[in-house]
Coordinates of C-alpha atoms in Angstrom, one line a residue:
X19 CA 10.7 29.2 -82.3
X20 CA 11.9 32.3 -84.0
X21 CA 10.1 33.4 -87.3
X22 CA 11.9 33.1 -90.4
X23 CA 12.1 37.1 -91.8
X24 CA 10.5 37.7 -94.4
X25 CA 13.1 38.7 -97.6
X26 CA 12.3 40.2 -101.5
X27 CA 14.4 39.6 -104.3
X28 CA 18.0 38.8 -104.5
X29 CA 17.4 37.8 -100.7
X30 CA 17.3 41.4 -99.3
X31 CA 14.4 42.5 -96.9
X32 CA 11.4 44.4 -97.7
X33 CA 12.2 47.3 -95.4
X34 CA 15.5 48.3 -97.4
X35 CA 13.8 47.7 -101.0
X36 CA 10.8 50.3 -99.6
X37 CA 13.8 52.6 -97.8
X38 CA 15.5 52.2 -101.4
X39 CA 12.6 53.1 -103.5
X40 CA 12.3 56.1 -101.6
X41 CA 15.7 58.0 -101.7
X42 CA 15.5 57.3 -105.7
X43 CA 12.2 59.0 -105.3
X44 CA 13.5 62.0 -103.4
X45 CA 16.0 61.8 -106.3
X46 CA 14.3 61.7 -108.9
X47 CA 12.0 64.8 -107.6
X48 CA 15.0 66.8 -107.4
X49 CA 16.5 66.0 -111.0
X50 CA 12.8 65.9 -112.2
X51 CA 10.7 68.7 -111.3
X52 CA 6.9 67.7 -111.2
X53 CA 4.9 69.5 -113.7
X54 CA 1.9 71.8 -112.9
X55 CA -1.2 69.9 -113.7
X56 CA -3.9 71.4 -116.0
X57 CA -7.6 71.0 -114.6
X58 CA -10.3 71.1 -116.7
X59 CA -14.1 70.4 -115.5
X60 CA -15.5 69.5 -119.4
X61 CA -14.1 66.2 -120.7
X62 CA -11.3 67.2 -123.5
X63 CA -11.8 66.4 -127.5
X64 CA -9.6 64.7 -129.4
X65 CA -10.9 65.3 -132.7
X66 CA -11.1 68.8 -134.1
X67 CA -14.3 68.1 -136.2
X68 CA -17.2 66.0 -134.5
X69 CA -18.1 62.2 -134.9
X70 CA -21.0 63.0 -136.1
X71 CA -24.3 65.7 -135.6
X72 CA -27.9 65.1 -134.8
X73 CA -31.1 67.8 -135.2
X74 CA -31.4 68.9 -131.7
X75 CA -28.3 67.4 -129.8
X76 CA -25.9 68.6 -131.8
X77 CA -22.4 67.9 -132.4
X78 CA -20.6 65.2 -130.8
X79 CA -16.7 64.7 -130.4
X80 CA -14.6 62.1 -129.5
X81 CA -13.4 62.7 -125.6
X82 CA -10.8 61.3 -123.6
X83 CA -13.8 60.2 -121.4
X84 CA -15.2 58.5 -124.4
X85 CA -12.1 56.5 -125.0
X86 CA -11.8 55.8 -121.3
X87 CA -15.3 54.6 -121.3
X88 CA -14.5 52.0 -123.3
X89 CA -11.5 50.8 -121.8
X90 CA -13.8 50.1 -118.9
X91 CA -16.1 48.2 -121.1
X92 CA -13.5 45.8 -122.5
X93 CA -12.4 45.5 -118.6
X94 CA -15.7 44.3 -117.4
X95 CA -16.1 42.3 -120.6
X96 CA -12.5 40.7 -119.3
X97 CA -14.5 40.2 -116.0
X98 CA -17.1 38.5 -117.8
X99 CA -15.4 36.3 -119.2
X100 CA -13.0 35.2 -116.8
X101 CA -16.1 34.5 -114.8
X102 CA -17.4 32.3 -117.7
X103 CA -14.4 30.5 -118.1
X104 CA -14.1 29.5 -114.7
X105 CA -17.4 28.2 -114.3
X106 CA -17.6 26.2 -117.7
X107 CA -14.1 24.5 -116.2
X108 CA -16.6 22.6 -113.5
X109 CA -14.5 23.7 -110.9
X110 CA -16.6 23.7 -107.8
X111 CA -14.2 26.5 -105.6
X112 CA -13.8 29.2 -108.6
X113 CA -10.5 30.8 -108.0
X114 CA -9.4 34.5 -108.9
X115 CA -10.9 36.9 -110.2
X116 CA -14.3 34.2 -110.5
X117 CA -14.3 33.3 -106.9
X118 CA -14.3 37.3 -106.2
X119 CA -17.1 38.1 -108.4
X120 CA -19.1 35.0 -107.0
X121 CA -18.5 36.6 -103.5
X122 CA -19.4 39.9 -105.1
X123 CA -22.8 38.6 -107.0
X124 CA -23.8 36.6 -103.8
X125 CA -23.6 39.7 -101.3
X126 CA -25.5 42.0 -103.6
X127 CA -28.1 39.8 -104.2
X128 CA -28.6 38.8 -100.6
X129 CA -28.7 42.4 -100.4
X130 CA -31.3 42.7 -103.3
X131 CA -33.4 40.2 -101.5
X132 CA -33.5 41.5 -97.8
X133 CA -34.9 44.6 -99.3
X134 CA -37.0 44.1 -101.9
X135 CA -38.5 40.1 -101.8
X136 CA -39.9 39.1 -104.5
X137 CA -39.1 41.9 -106.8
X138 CA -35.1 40.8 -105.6
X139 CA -34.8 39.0 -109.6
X140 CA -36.1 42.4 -111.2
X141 CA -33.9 44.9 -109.1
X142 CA -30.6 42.4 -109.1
X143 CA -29.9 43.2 -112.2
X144 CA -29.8 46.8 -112.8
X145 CA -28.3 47.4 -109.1
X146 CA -25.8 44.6 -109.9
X147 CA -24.7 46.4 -113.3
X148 CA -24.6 49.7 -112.2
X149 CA -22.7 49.3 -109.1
X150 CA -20.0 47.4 -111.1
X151 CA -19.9 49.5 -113.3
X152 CA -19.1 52.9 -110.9
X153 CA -16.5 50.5 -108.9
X154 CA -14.5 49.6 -112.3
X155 CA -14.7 53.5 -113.5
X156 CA -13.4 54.7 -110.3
X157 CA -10.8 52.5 -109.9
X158 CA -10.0 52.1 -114.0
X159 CA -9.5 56.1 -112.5
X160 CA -6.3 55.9 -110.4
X161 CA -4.2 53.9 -112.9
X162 CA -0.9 55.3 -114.4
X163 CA -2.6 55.5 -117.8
X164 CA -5.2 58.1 -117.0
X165 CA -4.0 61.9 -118.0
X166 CA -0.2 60.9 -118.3
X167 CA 0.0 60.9 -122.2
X168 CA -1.9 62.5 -125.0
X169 CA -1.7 65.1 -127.3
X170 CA 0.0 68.5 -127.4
X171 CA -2.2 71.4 -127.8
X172 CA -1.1 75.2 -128.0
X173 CA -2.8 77.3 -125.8
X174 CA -2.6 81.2 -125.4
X175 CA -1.9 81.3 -121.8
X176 CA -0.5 79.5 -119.2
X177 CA 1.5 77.0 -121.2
X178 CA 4.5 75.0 -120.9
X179 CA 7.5 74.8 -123.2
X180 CA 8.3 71.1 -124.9
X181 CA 11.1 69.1 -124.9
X182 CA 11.7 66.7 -127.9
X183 CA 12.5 63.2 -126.6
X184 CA 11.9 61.2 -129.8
X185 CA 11.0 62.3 -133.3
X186 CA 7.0 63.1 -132.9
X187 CA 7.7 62.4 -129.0
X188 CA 7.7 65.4 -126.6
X189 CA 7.7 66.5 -122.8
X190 CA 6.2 68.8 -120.9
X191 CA 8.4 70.8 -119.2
X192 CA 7.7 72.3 -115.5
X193 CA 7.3 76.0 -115.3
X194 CA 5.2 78.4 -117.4
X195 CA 6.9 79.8 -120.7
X196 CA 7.1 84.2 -120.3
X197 CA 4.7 86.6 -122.3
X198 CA 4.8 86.1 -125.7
X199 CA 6.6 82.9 -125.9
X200 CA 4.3 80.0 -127.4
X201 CA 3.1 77.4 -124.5
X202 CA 1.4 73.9 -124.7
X203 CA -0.6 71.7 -122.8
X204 CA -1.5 67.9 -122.9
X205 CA -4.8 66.7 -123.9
X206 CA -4.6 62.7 -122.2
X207 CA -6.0 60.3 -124.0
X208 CA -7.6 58.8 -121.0
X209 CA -9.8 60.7 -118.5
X210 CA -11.9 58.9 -115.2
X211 CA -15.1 58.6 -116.1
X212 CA -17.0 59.7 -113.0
X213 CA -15.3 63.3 -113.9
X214 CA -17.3 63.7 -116.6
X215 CA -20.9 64.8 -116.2
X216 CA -22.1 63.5 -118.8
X217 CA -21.6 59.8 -117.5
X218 CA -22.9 60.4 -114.2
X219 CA -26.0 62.3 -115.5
X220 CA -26.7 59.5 -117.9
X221 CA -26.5 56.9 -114.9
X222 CA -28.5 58.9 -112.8
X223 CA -31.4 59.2 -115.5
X224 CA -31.1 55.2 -116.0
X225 CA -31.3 54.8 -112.6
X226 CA -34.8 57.1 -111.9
X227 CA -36.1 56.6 -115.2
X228 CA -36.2 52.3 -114.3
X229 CA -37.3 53.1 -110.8
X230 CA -40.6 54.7 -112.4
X231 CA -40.7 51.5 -114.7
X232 CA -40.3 48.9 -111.9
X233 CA -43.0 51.1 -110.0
X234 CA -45.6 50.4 -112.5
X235 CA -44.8 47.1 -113.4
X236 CA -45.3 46.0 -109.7
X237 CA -48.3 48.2 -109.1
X238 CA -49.9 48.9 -112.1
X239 CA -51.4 52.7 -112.8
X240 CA -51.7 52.7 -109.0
X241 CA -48.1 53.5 -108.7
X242 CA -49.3 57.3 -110.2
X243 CA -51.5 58.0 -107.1
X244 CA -48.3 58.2 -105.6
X245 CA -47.2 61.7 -107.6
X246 CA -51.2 62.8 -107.7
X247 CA -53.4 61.5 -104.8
X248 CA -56.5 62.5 -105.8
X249 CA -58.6 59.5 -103.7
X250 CA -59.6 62.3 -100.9
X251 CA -59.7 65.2 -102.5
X252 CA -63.3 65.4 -102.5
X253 CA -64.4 62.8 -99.8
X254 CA -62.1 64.8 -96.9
X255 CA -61.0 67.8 -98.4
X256 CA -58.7 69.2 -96.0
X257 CA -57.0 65.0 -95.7
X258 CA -56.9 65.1 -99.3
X259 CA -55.5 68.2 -100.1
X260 CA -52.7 67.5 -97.9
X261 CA -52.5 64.1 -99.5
X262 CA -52.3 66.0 -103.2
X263 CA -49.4 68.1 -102.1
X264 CA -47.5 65.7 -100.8
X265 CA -47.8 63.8 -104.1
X266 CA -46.3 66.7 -105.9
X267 CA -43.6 67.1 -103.3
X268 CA -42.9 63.1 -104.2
X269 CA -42.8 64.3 -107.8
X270 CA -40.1 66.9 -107.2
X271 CA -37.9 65.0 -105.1
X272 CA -38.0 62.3 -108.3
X273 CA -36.2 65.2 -110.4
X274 CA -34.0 66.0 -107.7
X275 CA -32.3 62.4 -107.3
X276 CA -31.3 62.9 -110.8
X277 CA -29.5 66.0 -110.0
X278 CA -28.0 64.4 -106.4
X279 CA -27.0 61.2 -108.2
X280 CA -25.2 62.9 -110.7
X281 CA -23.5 65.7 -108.8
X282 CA -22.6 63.7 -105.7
X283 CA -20.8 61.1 -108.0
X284 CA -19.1 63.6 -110.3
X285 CA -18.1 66.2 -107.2
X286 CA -16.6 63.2 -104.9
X287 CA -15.0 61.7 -108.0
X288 CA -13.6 65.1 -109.6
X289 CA -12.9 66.7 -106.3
X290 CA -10.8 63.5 -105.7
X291 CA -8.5 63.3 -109.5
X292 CA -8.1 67.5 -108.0
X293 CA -6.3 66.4 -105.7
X294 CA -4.4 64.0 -106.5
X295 CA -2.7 66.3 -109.1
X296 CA -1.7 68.9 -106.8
X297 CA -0.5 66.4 -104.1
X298 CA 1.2 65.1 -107.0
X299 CA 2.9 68.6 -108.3
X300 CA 3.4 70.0 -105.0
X301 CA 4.6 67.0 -102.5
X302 CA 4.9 64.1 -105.0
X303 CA 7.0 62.0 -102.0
X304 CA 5.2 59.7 -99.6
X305 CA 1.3 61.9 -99.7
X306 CA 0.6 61.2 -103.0
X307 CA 0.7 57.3 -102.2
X308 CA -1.8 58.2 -99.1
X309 CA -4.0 60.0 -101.2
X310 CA -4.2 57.3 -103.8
X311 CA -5.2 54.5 -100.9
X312 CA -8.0 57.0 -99.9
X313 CA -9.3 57.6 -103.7
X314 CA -9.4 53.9 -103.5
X315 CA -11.3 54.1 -100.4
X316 CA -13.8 56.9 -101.8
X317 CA -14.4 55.1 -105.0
X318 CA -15.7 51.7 -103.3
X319 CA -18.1 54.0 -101.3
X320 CA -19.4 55.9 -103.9
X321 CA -20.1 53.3 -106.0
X322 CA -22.0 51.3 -103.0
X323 CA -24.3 54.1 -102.4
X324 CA -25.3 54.7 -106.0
X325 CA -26.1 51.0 -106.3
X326 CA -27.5 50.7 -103.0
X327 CA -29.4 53.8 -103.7
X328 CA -30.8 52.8 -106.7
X329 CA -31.9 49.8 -105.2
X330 CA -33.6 50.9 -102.3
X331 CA -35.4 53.8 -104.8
X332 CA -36.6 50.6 -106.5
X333 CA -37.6 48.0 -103.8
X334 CA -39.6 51.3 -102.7
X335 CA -41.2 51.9 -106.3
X336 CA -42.7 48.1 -105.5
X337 CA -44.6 49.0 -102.7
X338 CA -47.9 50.5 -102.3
X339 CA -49.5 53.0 -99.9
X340 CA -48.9 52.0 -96.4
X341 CA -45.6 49.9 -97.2
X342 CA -47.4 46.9 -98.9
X343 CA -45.8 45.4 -102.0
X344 CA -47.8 46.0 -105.2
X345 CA -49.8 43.4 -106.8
X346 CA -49.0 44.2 -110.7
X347 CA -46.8 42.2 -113.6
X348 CA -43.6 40.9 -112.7

């Protein structure tokens, strides 16, 4: 029996809409030229004076990170509550976005458990939120929002000259304006949050700062022979010596998973919104779609390895010398 073919709107195949789509894109590329893209490493602001100052911080701006940052929030609140919804309709299958978060929870938490045993209710949590978290920034990332619009600002060099579409509404046109002409660029309103340091440094101190914190709830002052063995130092001097070094070298490497969760998150994900741009501006048919599928790719790895990393960090804070768990508050 033959299969029936498969046909889009007004009854024409999906091979001619996608063969379609393309020659207006080829089209459209050669009537509209794509415009350079500005990259930036520090988040923009948006506000010429700050939000507000503090003694030894300083001042603090509004950024397009900021505002993307929440964005994200009210997505995962979305999330949330679409969860809740479901599961207050007694439903016993939830559906949607509910039944993907249930298959979600119940894989990291069977995850959680494998690892870290009892401890699994303590570590769930903050491994849960955080990788969530990541996967809805990076993603929230490669929407059409995120540095398409914003505001205009003059700039000395390398500019672009404007084009009025609507009263208070302006283009960017492609090209750089000649020496001594006046030439703009766009500050977006919304920039990925993984290309800001500042979020990935913050989750990266969350992240170690609650491993130490699990540590010593499940083992008590114990857990600090781990940074300074000083059980041997006098009994076998030479044993416990080597024991006291390799405390401090567990001390260093503490600091340096701040620095490696922060800059591995923050170079994949900034590296990645590089180059989309140029693919963008310099082969905007067929690649940049490719590219986008592997940013997708890159941002559901990136967030599994700093939530399973955090994890593992943390089902290892639980155990004592010697690979038992610790006996301390739960």
């Amino acid at each position: 029996m033959e299969k029936p073919v498969k046909r889009g709107p007004l009854g024409i195949r999906h091979r001619w809409w996608v063969l379609l789509f393309i020659i207006l894109n080829i089209i459209a590329v050669i009537f509209v030229k794509p415009v350079q893209p500005h990259i930036q490493v520090a988040p923009e602001n948006l506000t010429h004076e700050p939000l507000f100052t503090l003694p030894v911080l300083g001042e603090f701006y509004l950024t397009n990170t900021l505002v993307m940052l929440v964005l994200v929030l009210l997505v995962i609140f979305w999330l949330a509550y679409s969860v809740q919804r479901e599961l207050k309709s007694g439903t016993l299958v939830p559906k949607g976005v509910a039944g993907l978060m249930e298959a979600l929870v119940e894989i990291l938490y069977n995850l959680t458990e494998s690892s870290a045993g009892k401890y699994a209710k303590t570590i769930f949590p903050w491994f849960a939120t955080i990788l969530i978290f990541v996967l809805v920034g990076n993603l929230m990332k490669l929407t059409p929002i995120v540095e398409t619009f914003g505001l205009v600002h003059e700039v000395k060099e390398g500019g672009h000259a404007l084009q009025e579409l609507l009263p208070g509404v302006v283009n960017i046109l492609p090209g750089e304006v000649h020496e001594g002409e006046t030439g703009y660029h766009i500050i977006p309103f919304f920039r990925g949050i993984p290309t800001d340091l500042n979020f990935t440094l913050a989750l990266a101190l969350i992240s170690v700062v609650m491993t130490q914190v699990i540590g010593v709830r499940a083992q008590g002052g114990a857990y600090f022979y781990k940074f300074f063995n000083v059980l041997n130092l006098f009994k076998k001097p030479f044993f416990g010596a080597m024991d006291f070094l390799v405390g401090l070298l567990e001390l260093i490497s503490e600091f340096a998973k701040i620095l490696s969760f922060a800059f591995r998150l923050f170079g994949n994900m900034f590296a990645g919104a590089v180059l989309l741009f140029l693919v963008g501006s310099l082969i905007p048919v067929f690649m940049q779609s490719f590219v986008v599928l592997f940013e997708v790719f890159v941002g559901l790895i990136q967030a599994f390895v700093f939530g399973m990393l955090t994890m593992v960090f943390m089902a290892q804070a639980t155990r004592g010398h010697g690979g038992e768990h610790g006996e301390g508050a739960h």
